[in-house]
Structures are given as structure tokens and as C-alpha cells.
Short mmCIF file of C-alpha atoms and ligand atoms in Angstrom, two decimals:
data_model
loop_
_atom_site.label_atom_id
_atom_site.label_comp_id
_atom_site.label_asym_id
_atom_site.label_seq_id
_atom_site.Cartn_x
_atom_site.Cartn_y
_atom_site.Cartn_z
CA PHE A 1 108.67 91.56 73.42
CA ALA A 2 109.79 90.65 70.06
CA GLN A 3 107.13 89.60 67.12
CA SER A 4 109.86 87.80 66.27
CA GLU A 5 109.22 85.00 69.27
CA PRO A 6 105.96 83.15 68.10
CA TYR A 7 103.53 82.32 70.74
CA ARG A 8 104.93 84.92 72.79
CA PRO A 9 102.00 86.44 74.63
CA GLN A 10 100.91 90.20 74.05
CA VAL A 11 98.81 91.03 76.37
CA HIS A 12 99.46 88.33 79.85
CA PHE A 13 102.76 87.75 81.66
CA SER A 14 105.48 85.46 80.49
CA PRO A 15 108.57 85.73 82.10
CA ARG A 16 110.89 86.25 78.99
CA GLU A 17 113.58 83.80 79.19
CA HIS A 18 113.40 79.73 80.93
CA TRP A 19 110.58 77.73 82.85
CA THR A 20 107.71 79.46 84.62
CA ASN A 21 104.60 78.29 86.78
CA ASP A 22 102.26 78.86 89.31
CA PRO A 23 101.89 82.35 90.37
CA ASN A 24 103.14 82.76 94.05
CA GLY A 25 102.99 85.83 97.03
CA LEU A 26 100.78 88.06 95.16
CA VAL A 27 100.59 91.14 96.67
CA TYR A 28 99.50 95.30 96.39
CA PHE A 29 102.64 97.31 98.59
CA GLU A 30 103.06 101.22 98.32
CA GLY A 31 101.70 101.63 94.53
CA GLU A 32 103.38 97.75 92.99
CA TYR A 33 101.69 94.89 92.36
CA HIS A 34 103.73 92.85 92.76
CA LEU A 35 103.82 88.73 90.97
CA PHE A 36 105.63 86.61 91.73
CA TYR A 37 105.39 82.94 90.67
CA GLN A 38 107.65 79.07 90.57
CA TYR A 39 109.91 79.66 88.34
CA ASN A 40 113.65 77.80 87.30
CA PRO A 41 116.46 79.99 86.31
CA GLN A 42 118.44 77.99 84.77
CA GLY A 43 115.81 76.17 82.12
CA ASP A 44 112.74 75.39 80.42
CA VAL A 45 111.91 72.68 82.13
CA TRP A 46 110.66 72.20 85.50
CA GLY A 47 113.44 73.25 88.50
CA HIS A 48 115.59 74.48 90.66
CA MET A 49 112.53 75.66 92.23
CA SER A 50 113.07 79.68 93.37
CA TRP A 51 111.02 82.52 92.71
CA GLY A 52 110.61 84.84 89.62
CA HIS A 53 109.36 88.40 90.43
CA ALA A 54 108.11 91.45 88.43
CA VAL A 55 106.43 94.04 89.21
CA SER A 56 102.46 96.42 88.07
CA LYS A 57 101.41 99.51 88.30
CA ASP A 58 97.48 98.11 86.95
CA LEU A 59 98.17 93.99 87.20
CA LEU A 60 98.36 94.39 82.82
CA HIS A 61 101.93 96.30 82.04
CA TRP A 62 104.55 94.02 83.93
CA GLN A 63 108.05 94.73 84.37
CA GLU A 64 110.98 91.44 84.77
CA LEU A 65 113.09 92.43 88.02
CA PRO A 66 115.60 90.07 88.73
CA VAL A 67 114.78 87.30 90.97
CA ALA A 68 113.60 87.23 94.84
CA LEU A 69 114.01 83.47 96.10
CA PRO A 70 116.71 81.55 94.61
CA GLU A 71 117.07 77.87 95.31
CA HIS A 72 119.60 77.81 98.13
CA GLY A 73 121.30 75.15 100.02
CA GLY A 74 119.86 72.27 98.70
CA GLU A 75 116.54 74.22 99.93
CA MET A 76 113.65 74.29 95.83
CA ILE A 77 111.72 77.17 97.13
CA PHE A 78 108.25 76.02 95.84
CA THR A 79 104.99 77.86 96.52
CA GLY A 80 103.53 80.25 98.99
CA SER A 81 102.27 83.98 99.43
CA VAL A 82 103.61 87.80 100.94
CA VAL A 83 101.46 88.94 103.16
CA VAL A 84 102.65 93.07 103.97
CA ASP A 85 103.86 93.17 107.92
CA GLU A 86 101.98 96.55 108.41
CA ARG A 87 102.86 97.17 112.34
CA ASN A 88 106.05 94.81 112.33
CA SER A 89 104.10 91.99 114.44
CA SER A 90 106.83 89.61 113.39
CA GLY A 91 109.46 92.10 114.35
CA LEU A 92 111.48 91.52 111.05
CA CYS A 93 110.97 94.39 110.01
CA ALA A 94 114.24 96.84 110.42
CA GLY A 95 113.09 99.84 111.92
CA GLY A 96 109.83 98.96 112.55
CA THR A 97 108.44 100.15 109.31
CA PRO A 98 105.85 97.93 107.22
CA CYS A 99 108.16 95.59 104.85
CA MET A 100 107.57 92.77 102.79
CA VAL A 101 107.23 89.38 103.98
CA ALA A 102 107.01 85.68 102.29
CA VAL A 103 105.84 82.38 103.16
CA TYR A 104 106.74 79.78 101.24
CA THR A 105 107.17 76.27 101.08
CA GLY A 106 110.72 74.61 101.54
CA HIS A 107 111.39 71.14 99.63
CA HIS A 108 113.98 69.28 100.38
CA ILE A 109 115.40 66.56 98.55
CA ILE A 110 116.34 63.17 101.21
CA GLY A 111 120.01 61.99 99.88
CA GLY A 112 119.91 63.21 96.01
CA ASP A 113 116.67 61.01 95.64
CA SER A 114 113.96 62.97 94.15
CA LYS A 115 111.57 60.94 94.99
CA ARG A 116 112.49 61.01 98.17
CA TYR A 117 111.61 65.06 100.56
CA THR A 118 110.27 66.59 103.25
CA GLN A 119 108.03 69.50 103.40
CA ASP A 120 108.16 72.33 105.15
CA GLN A 121 106.81 76.48 105.60
CA ASN A 122 109.00 79.18 106.26
CA LEU A 123 109.67 82.82 106.83
CA ALA A 124 112.02 86.46 103.88
CA VAL A 125 111.60 89.55 104.67
CA SER A 126 112.13 92.69 102.10
CA GLN A 127 112.35 96.03 103.64
CA ASP A 128 112.99 97.79 100.01
CA ARG A 129 109.58 96.69 98.62
CA GLY A 130 111.00 93.32 97.30
CA ARG A 131 113.97 94.06 96.07
CA THR A 132 116.05 91.92 97.98
CA TRP A 133 115.14 89.26 100.23
CA SER A 134 116.56 87.73 103.32
CA PHE A 135 115.64 84.44 104.25
CA TYR A 136 114.76 84.08 108.32
CA LYS A 137 117.11 82.49 110.65
CA GLY A 138 114.94 80.29 112.65
CA ASN A 139 113.68 78.53 109.34
CA PRO A 140 111.25 76.47 109.15
CA VAL A 141 108.09 78.30 110.76
CA LEU A 142 105.60 74.96 110.33
CA ASP A 143 107.06 71.46 110.38
CA LEU A 144 105.52 68.47 110.68
CA HIS A 145 108.14 66.38 109.11
CA MET A 146 105.81 65.52 105.73
CA LYS A 147 106.75 64.81 102.76
CA GLU A 148 103.36 66.28 100.71
CA PHE A 149 103.00 69.60 102.94
CA ARG A 150 103.16 72.60 101.74
CA ASP A 151 101.44 75.96 99.37
CA PRO A 152 101.08 78.25 102.65
CA SER A 153 98.11 81.07 101.51
CA VAL A 154 98.58 83.60 105.02
CA THR A 155 96.55 87.17 105.47
CA TRP A 156 95.66 88.78 108.05
CA ASN A 157 92.22 88.11 109.56
CA GLU A 158 91.35 92.10 111.00
CA PRO A 159 88.44 90.03 113.65
CA ARG A 160 90.79 87.53 115.12
CA LYS A 161 93.55 89.93 114.93
CA ALA A 162 96.10 87.52 112.79
CA TRP A 163 97.19 86.61 110.58
CA LEU A 164 96.25 83.24 108.35
CA MET A 165 97.63 80.44 107.25
CA ALA A 166 95.78 78.26 104.79
CA VAL A 167 97.85 75.31 103.78
CA ALA A 168 97.40 72.09 102.11
CA LEU A 169 97.35 68.77 103.33
CA PRO A 170 98.00 66.98 99.32
CA ASP A 171 97.85 63.17 99.81
CA ASP A 172 94.55 63.55 102.44
CA HIS A 173 92.48 66.07 100.20
CA VAL A 174 92.43 68.42 103.26
CA VAL A 175 93.13 72.37 103.72
CA ALA A 176 95.02 72.65 107.42
CA MET A 177 93.64 75.51 108.88
CA TYR A 178 96.87 76.81 111.49
CA SER A 179 96.90 80.71 113.03
CA SER A 180 99.87 82.76 114.29
CA PRO A 181 100.25 86.30 115.73
CA ASP A 182 103.57 87.05 114.91
CA LEU A 183 104.55 84.64 111.42
CA LYS A 184 107.00 82.77 113.24
CA LYS A 185 105.25 80.43 115.67
CA TRP A 186 101.71 78.57 113.90
CA GLU A 187 98.79 77.19 115.66
CA LYS A 188 96.12 74.81 114.07
CA ILE A 189 92.84 76.03 114.52
CA SER A 190 90.90 73.60 111.55
CA SER A 191 90.82 71.87 108.23
CA PHE A 192 87.76 71.47 105.55
CA GLY A 193 88.08 68.33 103.24
CA PRO A 194 88.33 65.01 102.17
CA ALA A 195 85.04 67.38 99.92
CA GLY A 196 84.15 67.35 96.39
CA ASP A 197 87.29 66.51 94.09
CA VAL A 198 90.05 64.08 95.01
CA ALA A 199 91.11 61.92 92.34
CA GLY A 200 94.50 64.15 92.52
CA GLN A 201 96.27 65.42 95.18
CA TRP A 202 95.51 69.09 96.75
CA GLU A 203 97.58 72.29 96.08
CA CYS A 204 97.51 75.40 96.80
CA PRO A 205 94.86 76.67 98.58
CA ASP A 206 93.10 79.51 98.85
CA LEU A 207 90.47 81.09 100.65
CA LEU A 208 89.19 84.36 100.63
CA LYS A 209 86.25 87.11 101.24
CA VAL A 210 84.24 87.67 98.06
CA PRO A 211 81.56 90.69 97.76
CA VAL A 212 77.77 89.10 96.93
CA GLU A 213 76.71 91.11 94.15
CA GLY A 214 74.24 93.75 94.68
CA SER A 215 73.73 93.66 98.33
CA ALA A 216 76.03 94.28 101.53
CA GLU A 217 76.95 90.78 101.67
CA SER A 218 79.90 88.74 101.83
CA VAL A 219 80.72 84.33 101.06
CA TRP A 220 84.15 82.85 101.56
CA ALA A 221 85.24 80.97 98.57
CA LEU A 222 87.24 78.09 99.44
CA LYS A 223 90.06 76.95 96.76
CA VAL A 224 91.80 73.90 95.50
CA GLY A 225 93.93 72.84 93.00
CA LEU A 226 93.27 69.03 91.90
CA ASN A 227 96.51 67.26 90.29
CA PRO A 228 95.64 65.16 88.17
CA GLY A 229 92.15 64.50 88.48
CA GLY A 230 91.14 68.48 87.19
CA LEU A 231 87.30 68.44 85.38
CA GLN A 232 89.18 68.42 81.77
CA GLY A 233 91.84 66.60 82.90
CA GLY A 234 95.61 66.87 84.48
CA SER A 235 94.61 69.82 86.62
CA GLY A 236 92.49 71.83 87.57
CA GLU A 237 90.97 73.42 90.21
CA GLN A 238 87.31 73.51 93.08
CA TYR A 239 85.76 75.52 95.25
CA PHE A 240 83.92 75.61 97.82
CA ILE A 241 81.88 78.83 99.37
CA GLY A 242 80.93 78.82 103.00
CA THR A 243 80.90 80.95 106.42
CA PHE A 244 84.71 81.34 108.35
CA ASP A 245 84.01 82.49 111.37
CA GLY A 246 87.57 82.81 112.38
CA THR A 247 88.20 80.14 112.49
CA SER A 248 86.96 77.58 110.26
CA PHE A 249 85.15 77.13 107.21
CA LYS A 250 82.39 76.13 105.92
CA ARG A 251 80.24 74.93 103.40
CA LEU A 252 77.31 76.55 103.13
CA PRO A 253 74.33 73.82 103.42
CA SER A 254 72.48 74.73 99.74
CA GLN A 255 76.56 74.39 98.25
CA GLN A 256 76.16 70.85 98.81
CA GLU A 257 78.09 70.56 94.84
CA ASN A 258 81.25 72.31 93.74
CA GLY A 259 82.32 74.65 91.13
CA TRP A 260 85.62 74.85 89.11
CA THR A 261 87.27 78.18 89.62
CA ASP A 262 88.08 77.80 85.55
CA TRP A 263 86.57 75.06 83.46
CA GLY A 264 89.59 74.96 80.46
CA LYS A 265 92.21 73.42 80.60
CA ASP A 266 94.43 75.32 81.01
CA SER A 267 94.47 77.86 84.74
CA TYR A 268 95.98 76.19 88.18
CA CYS A 269 97.21 77.70 90.82
CA ALA A 270 95.40 80.72 90.08
CA ILE A 271 96.78 83.07 93.55
CA SER A 272 94.36 86.49 94.74
CA TYR A 273 96.45 89.62 95.62
CA ASN A 274 96.57 90.30 99.40
CA HIS A 275 97.11 93.17 101.10
CA LEU A 276 94.83 95.32 98.01
CA PRO A 277 93.51 98.61 98.73
CA ALA A 278 89.69 98.85 100.51
CA GLY A 279 87.07 98.42 98.28
CA GLU A 280 88.60 96.71 95.70
CA LYS A 281 86.78 93.52 94.66
CA PRO A 282 89.78 90.01 95.12
CA VAL A 283 91.80 89.40 92.80
CA LEU A 284 93.12 86.44 91.19
CA LEU A 285 95.17 85.57 89.01
CA GLY A 286 96.40 81.55 87.72
CA TRP A 287 99.92 80.08 85.96
CA MET A 288 97.51 79.77 81.76
CA SER A 289 99.24 75.73 81.01
CA ASN A 290 97.93 71.86 82.53
CA TRP A 291 100.71 69.66 84.11
CA GLU A 292 99.40 67.34 81.75
CA TYR A 293 101.80 69.00 78.11
CA ALA A 294 103.08 71.30 80.45
CA ALA A 295 106.67 70.78 80.01
CA GLU A 296 106.31 70.74 75.55
CA VAL A 297 104.24 73.63 74.75
CA PRO A 298 105.60 74.34 71.76
CA THR A 299 107.30 77.98 72.90
CA LYS A 300 111.04 79.72 73.38
CA PRO A 301 113.10 80.67 75.35
CA TRP A 302 110.61 80.66 77.35
CA ARG A 303 107.86 78.24 78.93
CA GLY A 304 104.98 78.91 81.15
CA GLN A 305 103.25 82.44 80.73
CA MET A 306 100.40 83.45 83.71
CA THR A 307 96.86 84.43 83.11
CA LEU A 308 94.42 87.59 82.74
CA PRO A 309 93.58 88.90 86.42
CA ARG A 310 90.40 88.47 86.90
CA ARG A 311 88.54 90.65 89.43
CA LEU A 312 85.51 88.20 91.72
CA SER A 313 82.43 88.89 93.04
CA ALA A 314 79.79 85.67 94.10
CA ARG A 315 75.81 86.08 92.68
CA LEU A 316 73.25 83.79 93.84
CA VAL A 317 71.88 81.98 90.68
CA GLU A 318 69.26 79.20 91.37
CA GLY A 319 70.08 79.24 94.60
CA LYS A 320 73.60 78.74 94.21
CA TYR A 321 75.98 81.38 95.01
CA VAL A 322 78.79 81.42 91.63
CA LEU A 323 82.12 83.08 91.50
CA VAL A 324 82.33 85.62 88.82
CA GLN A 325 84.97 86.89 87.00
CA GLN A 326 85.97 89.48 85.05
CA PRO A 327 88.77 90.07 83.15
CA VAL A 328 90.60 93.17 84.11
CA VAL A 329 92.02 94.57 80.61
CA GLU A 330 89.55 96.61 79.68
CA ALA A 331 93.13 99.56 80.65
CA LEU A 332 94.37 98.20 76.82
CA HIS A 333 91.12 99.26 74.83
CA GLY A 334 92.43 100.53 71.73
CA ALA A 335 90.31 101.68 68.48
CA GLU A 336 86.76 99.51 68.52
CA LEU A 337 86.46 96.89 65.02
CA LYS A 338 83.79 98.75 62.70
CA ASP A 339 84.09 95.15 62.06
CA ALA A 340 84.38 91.74 64.03
CA SER A 341 84.56 89.96 61.26
CA ALA A 342 87.59 91.30 59.17
CA ALA A 343 90.47 89.82 59.73
CA VAL A 344 92.97 91.98 63.07
CA ALA A 345 95.88 90.52 64.43
CA THR A 346 96.17 89.65 67.88
CA PRO A 347 95.45 90.62 71.02
CA VAL A 348 91.47 91.54 70.79
CA GLU A 349 89.24 91.14 72.83
CA TYR A 350 85.15 90.03 71.20
CA ARG A 351 82.22 90.69 73.43
CA VAL A 352 79.09 88.96 72.44
CA SER A 353 75.59 87.90 72.58
CA LEU A 354 74.20 85.51 70.99
CA GLN A 355 70.86 83.39 70.13
CA PRO A 356 70.48 80.66 69.84
CA ASP A 357 68.84 78.25 66.08
CA LYS A 358 66.58 76.17 66.04
CA ALA A 359 69.08 73.18 66.61
CA GLY A 360 69.04 74.80 70.05
CA SER A 361 73.23 76.15 68.68
CA ALA A 362 74.52 79.40 69.66
CA GLY A 363 78.53 80.70 69.80
CA VAL A 364 81.36 81.90 67.14
CA ARG A 365 83.81 80.16 65.61
CA VAL A 366 87.72 82.24 66.40
CA ARG A 367 89.36 81.28 62.85
CA TYR A 368 93.25 82.19 62.56
CA ASP A 369 93.10 80.39 58.68
CA ALA A 370 91.60 77.93 56.16
CA THR A 371 92.64 74.97 58.91
CA HIS A 372 92.45 76.56 62.22
CA TRP A 373 89.46 77.45 64.84
CA VAL A 374 88.78 78.39 67.86
CA ASP A 375 84.83 77.44 68.51
CA VAL A 376 83.31 78.99 70.95
CA GLY A 377 79.67 78.40 72.66
CA PHE A 378 75.86 76.96 74.20
CA ASP A 379 74.58 74.15 72.82
CA VAL A 380 70.99 75.07 74.45
CA LYS A 381 69.96 70.88 74.21
CA ARG A 382 72.99 69.64 76.71
CA GLY A 383 73.00 72.83 79.34
CA VAL A 384 76.19 73.35 78.04
CA MET A 385 79.47 75.96 76.84
CA PHE A 386 82.41 75.16 74.94
CA VAL A 387 85.55 76.22 73.89
CA ASP A 388 87.05 73.62 71.07
CA ARG A 389 90.11 73.54 69.91
CA SER A 390 90.51 70.92 68.57
CA HIS A 391 92.08 73.01 65.59
CA SER A 392 93.38 75.85 67.27
CA SER A 393 97.10 74.73 66.89
CA VAL A 394 99.98 73.24 65.66
CA PRO A 395 100.56 69.96 66.98
CA VAL A 396 101.53 70.02 70.49
CA ALA A 397 101.04 67.09 73.41
CA LYS A 398 99.32 64.24 72.70
CA GLY A 399 95.57 65.41 74.88
CA PHE A 400 95.94 68.94 73.96
CA ALA A 401 92.87 68.54 70.48
CA VAL A 402 90.15 69.14 73.27
CA ARG A 403 87.10 70.11 73.93
CA THR A 404 86.56 71.52 77.42
CA GLU A 405 82.90 72.24 78.71
CA ALA A 406 80.61 73.22 81.49
CA LYS A 407 77.51 73.53 82.71
CA MET A 408 75.39 76.37 81.25
CA LEU A 409 73.55 78.82 83.26
CA ARG A 410 69.77 78.23 82.83
CA SER A 411 69.05 81.84 83.73
CA LEU A 412 72.26 83.61 82.06
CA PRO A 413 71.76 85.19 79.06
CA LEU A 414 74.91 83.95 76.17
CA ASP A 415 76.77 86.19 76.65
CA LEU A 416 80.85 85.93 76.01
CA ASP A 417 84.05 87.49 76.80
CA VAL A 418 86.72 86.39 74.72
CA ILE A 419 90.35 87.01 74.57
CA VAL A 420 91.83 85.82 71.61
CA ASP A 421 95.87 86.14 73.12
CA ALA A 422 98.78 84.55 70.22
CA SER A 423 98.71 81.50 72.49
CA SER A 424 95.60 81.79 74.31
CA VAL A 425 91.63 82.55 74.06
CA GLU A 426 90.03 83.05 77.53
CA VAL A 427 87.04 82.70 77.33
CA PHE A 428 84.18 84.84 80.62
CA ALA A 429 79.90 83.36 79.71
CA GLN A 430 77.22 83.84 81.48
CA GLN A 431 78.41 87.73 82.83
CA GLY A 432 81.93 86.17 84.07
CA ALA A 433 80.42 83.05 86.53
CA ILE A 434 81.79 80.56 83.33
CA ALA A 435 85.17 81.51 83.11
CA MET A 436 87.22 78.85 80.69
CA THR A 437 91.05 79.47 79.60
CA ASN A 438 92.76 76.96 77.28
CA LEU A 439 95.65 77.88 75.94
CA VAL A 440 96.25 77.37 71.04
CA TYR A 441 99.51 77.21 68.85
CA PRO A 442 97.97 78.32 65.62
CA PRO A 443 100.42 79.02 62.55
CA SER A 444 99.14 82.19 62.12
CA GLY A 445 98.92 85.60 64.20
CA GLN A 446 95.50 87.34 62.90
CA VAL A 447 92.18 86.72 63.52
CA ALA A 448 88.56 86.65 62.43
CA LEU A 449 85.02 86.33 63.90
CA GLU A 450 82.79 84.35 62.26
CA PRO A 451 79.38 83.15 64.12
CA LEU A 452 79.31 79.06 64.72
CA GLY A 453 75.51 77.76 62.04
CA ALA A 454 73.66 79.91 59.82
CA GLU A 455 70.70 80.01 61.92
CA VAL A 456 72.36 82.07 64.61
CA LYS A 457 72.01 85.25 65.42
CA MET A 458 75.08 87.32 66.82
CA ARG A 459 76.06 90.84 68.00
CA ALA A 460 79.80 91.28 68.40
CA ARG A 461 81.36 94.56 69.63
CA GLY A 462 85.58 93.83 69.38
CA TRP A 463 88.54 95.85 70.02
CA THR A 464 92.47 95.61 69.51
CA LEU A 465 93.89 94.90 72.23
CA ARG A 466 96.88 97.43 73.18
CA LYS A 467 100.49 96.25 74.29
C1 FRU B 501 101.66 73.27 91.61
C2 FRU B 501 102.68 73.13 92.93
C3 FRU B 501 102.51 73.25 93.79
C4 FRU B 501 104.10 73.45 94.48
C5 FRU B 501 104.74 74.28 92.76
C6 FRU B 501 106.03 72.73 92.28
O1 FRU B 501 101.16 73.53 90.04
O2 FRU B 501 102.56 71.29 92.59
O3 FRU B 501 102.15 72.42 95.35
O4 FRU B 501 104.49 74.11 95.23
O5 FRU B 501 104.10 73.33 92.09
O6 FRU B 501 106.83 73.81 91.31
#
């Protein structure tokens, strides 16, 4: 993308033009990673919701394709998933060869009044690797005649030999679980919630099996978006760790407190890839924005971008499982920087390890220019990890200039993996046990790294990232 577009992400997906929010239908099929996404083909604010589409061979270089599922006949296409129907269980795959089936929420406005609507679950099918789609004639496939009922996350469950759907009842703070032999008939098998934080609507659930590091075991994670009422204000996402017996998700007794899939302000509705090659760790990718100000961010001719993909595992830390996230980015490493304190053009990655000073603080300043920077670090006395973007940006919106904090993990080292793109600072701290993603709109496309405080000991390596 032309550098003449200020803030255009270089290593994160953003559509060429117009609005995007949630990623949808993340699926790997025949050598391609697909990324569908909530998209307004007509403008740079939310509306006319359709599924945009991009493909990649490595999760990093994306090719944008035509809109996959357009708004049609009074139905907007809300968030959902795509599965590969290997055995033609649906009977929708032509010639019985594996096909792609999208399961999405239809949003139907009643009588032209945008405040009155119903939501139900629907199918669309592609026989040509996602290039063209047809809507299923028997839609909807799941209709409770409810106003708020959305964001189906569908996966194949091998032990059950059936499709599973986790879907949100946003106002009830419930994730309902359904099962189906054929993607067409759905039977309710369990529900989870209310639990954890319930200040806003629950959206975009995802139930996934996560390998435990250093063992042959797995745990199950159920993540769910919350809007508003996220940890940092606006939209955010909590996760629960537990077991799943093929019917219901139950939290582990040791796991009463929920975690946050991202402790920053700008990661929402992350979902995981379906149908990954056997043995690949789950990959999670989210929308890099916040409903609080998403419509106000100063980018043109697009608005909205995705986080980096992150490989997930679980680790037992201080008696509790935490999700550990490793960004998929290494394949983009250019030359290693000789000196991380020298100014370089973004995008860049810094890996830093820190020793706190006597006052217990340890951190780095990502400096853009004399008056703009982002501070990232730890306040060991208070037990927090933080990213402070209050001096990072041109004026954006009310509530943008904030410091985001997470509870640090006392037993893990003070390390940071900081990925700086044109309009974001994504941090993976303490070996990936804390992910913290924040947008920034600095007036400069150059950065340099400094220790935060004269006494702080820091070791830093840096790489420019190839586009
Ligand atoms: C979350 C969300 C979803 C919905 C979609 C509509 O960001 O509100 O619940 O399906 O966006 O664009």
C-alpha cells in the first residue's frame, strides 16, 4: 500500500477501502487461509453489513477478493463462521466433494426502523474455494424469533461426530451450544453463563481446544466478547478455561476468575481458524479496534484492521491456566537492527527483557518524535503490566489517550515482544501470557526504543519487518 496513506497498516490486514469490523469465517482450505470480515461495501462507517473476503498462504500476506456474502433482500450478513464439509454431511456439496459452508447471522430490520429487528442463523455454500457463494434455500436454519441471537461459531466435534455451534444470547449473557448432524437441523445441548463480566452484551463466542504447554493434555477455552463493559472500557473479551465433554462447557474449579484474551483497548471479536492442518496450534485473530471510537479513527479510504494472527496454547501459571499467545510474524523479519535505539521506519518488532529499578519499574519508551511516544512496561510494586498511549497520537476521540493495564504474573520474567506497525502497538508480555493491543496515530512513521528510566536494565533486539 502506498505510504501516501497515513496509518495504513503494513503487516496487518486492512481492506483497500471502506469499513470493517469483526473477522468472520476463519478457515484453512486447500492451501489457503481465508479471512472473511464484517464489511460495508458502500462506506467507511458501519452499515450494509456484508462479508468481505481475503486469502493468504502464510497468514501475513493477504489478497483481497470480491465481497463474498453481500447484504441482500433486506438481510444484513452478520458475524459467523465457515466450515469445510468434508463428508458432504449437509448434502450441499456438489458431486459430494468437500465444500465450504458459511454459517452466519441474518439481521432483519422490521418496517424500516433500524431499532426493530430479528436475528437468526443461516447457511451459504461455496463450491469453488470461497470465490462464489449461494445462499441456502432453506434459510434460516436456526430461528428462535428473537431480537438478539447471533455470531454462530461452528466446528466439527470428532468425539460427538457432529457439528457444534456456540452462539450468543447477548442480553442474557449466555452462550448456547447446539449440535447438528448436517448443519441444517440444530438441537440445543447446553448453555453457559451468565459468568464473569456481564456489564454489556455478550457477542462473538468461540469455544476451542487449546494444548497445554509441555504436556499431552488440552484444556478448553470459551471466549466471549463484551460490549460495552470491556476491561478497558468499550468492547473487550474475556475467556474462561474449563472442560468440554461433547455436550457442555464447565469451568475448572481452580479457574473461577476470568482472563482477558487481550488486555488492551483494541482487540475484539477474535475467532479461531477452523480446519487447520493436524498438529497446528489454534490460531486466533481479532478486529483491531473498539466500538467506543471505531467510527472516528482518522484513516482514509478504509476504516478498520485486524490484529496479527496469534498461535495459542495454555500454561499453568501460579496454579491457574492462562492463555499464551505467540504472534505469527517471524517470517517477516528483515535485517536485525544493530542498535534498537536508532530511529527506523515502521513496521518493526522489538524483543526486550528487563530488570526493574529500585522503585520496581521496568519498561521501554517507543519514541516516534520529540513529543510522541508509547510507554510499555511493568510496575512491579503494583503488580501491573501496562501500555500508555496517552502521548502517542494526533487527536482521535474522547477517551483515546489512555493507559491500559493488566495484572502481571509474578512468577514469569519481565519480557516484552512489541510489534509496532503504522497505527498500532501490539505487545505480548511475559512470554505471551499477556497480550495487549492498542491503536496509535502518531504523526511520524519512525520509531526508536529507549529504556524507561535511567536505572532500568534492558536488553533489546529489533528487526524491521518486511511487508
Ligand atoms: C460485534 C458485532 C457482532 C455482530 C457484528 C455486526 O462487533 O456487534 O455481534 O454480528 O458486530 O457487524
